[in-house]
């Protein structure tokens, strides 16, 4: 294991697990956590990581949100700079070239929930609760929550969560589509997320990246634009070495050997 006092990094082949290590403050997101998260998300794909799992330490909280000690007493201009920097990190998690899977091991509130929303998808423990309670403190979501949550569940549900501070329990989150899999016991959530990450990492890495690009490009684009982008990406993937290996493996009734393929120039750096 490598890492720091606030973000631990474990590597198991093509899967990396990032764990916020501030359990004494429910894994609150301070500037150091965000900086180290930003560095890890930027660096790990270049080191051959094909899937990332993001979680918190302990069984109580994924992250209870932004560290209020760093927000107290800021002027409007200073607060803007701090929040813009945090929002940029969350945005880079969303745009990571490999999937980022959140293993939500308890509370995910405020910035913690916003970080979950930026991940590719999430696995929730059965004790997980999601929420954006900022308005109760005279604040508002600042790491993308007003935009991402409304796009995921619709404006009325998002407005209710933000304006009342009501928490979304794990089973409700699954019903709303905030997690693609049913909640699991908190003791199993990390292993469940790592298993899914392993399944993703075993697939063609160039194909996975192309799927992520297509999903992200098409999220807010007109359908015809998204379809044209999909066709362009699918053509590149189909004409590439991964498809040749995958089809050959299918015909030979053997697992594909994507690791044996030569790396692209940007993957060698």
PDB file of C-alpha atoms in Angstrom, residues 257-262:
ATOM      1  CA  UNK A 257      -5.683 -11.758 -24.205  1.00  0.00           C
ATOM      2  CA  UNK A 258      -5.892  -7.999 -24.276  1.00  0.00           C
ATOM      3  CA  UNK A 259      -2.767  -7.637 -22.132  1.00  0.00           C
ATOM      4  CA  UNK A 260      -0.677  -9.146 -24.942  1.00  0.00           C
ATOM      5  CA  UNK A 261      -1.565  -6.324 -27.324  1.00  0.00           C
ATOM      6  CA  UNK A 262       0.978  -3.538 -27.911  1.00  0.00           C
TER       7      UNK A 262
END
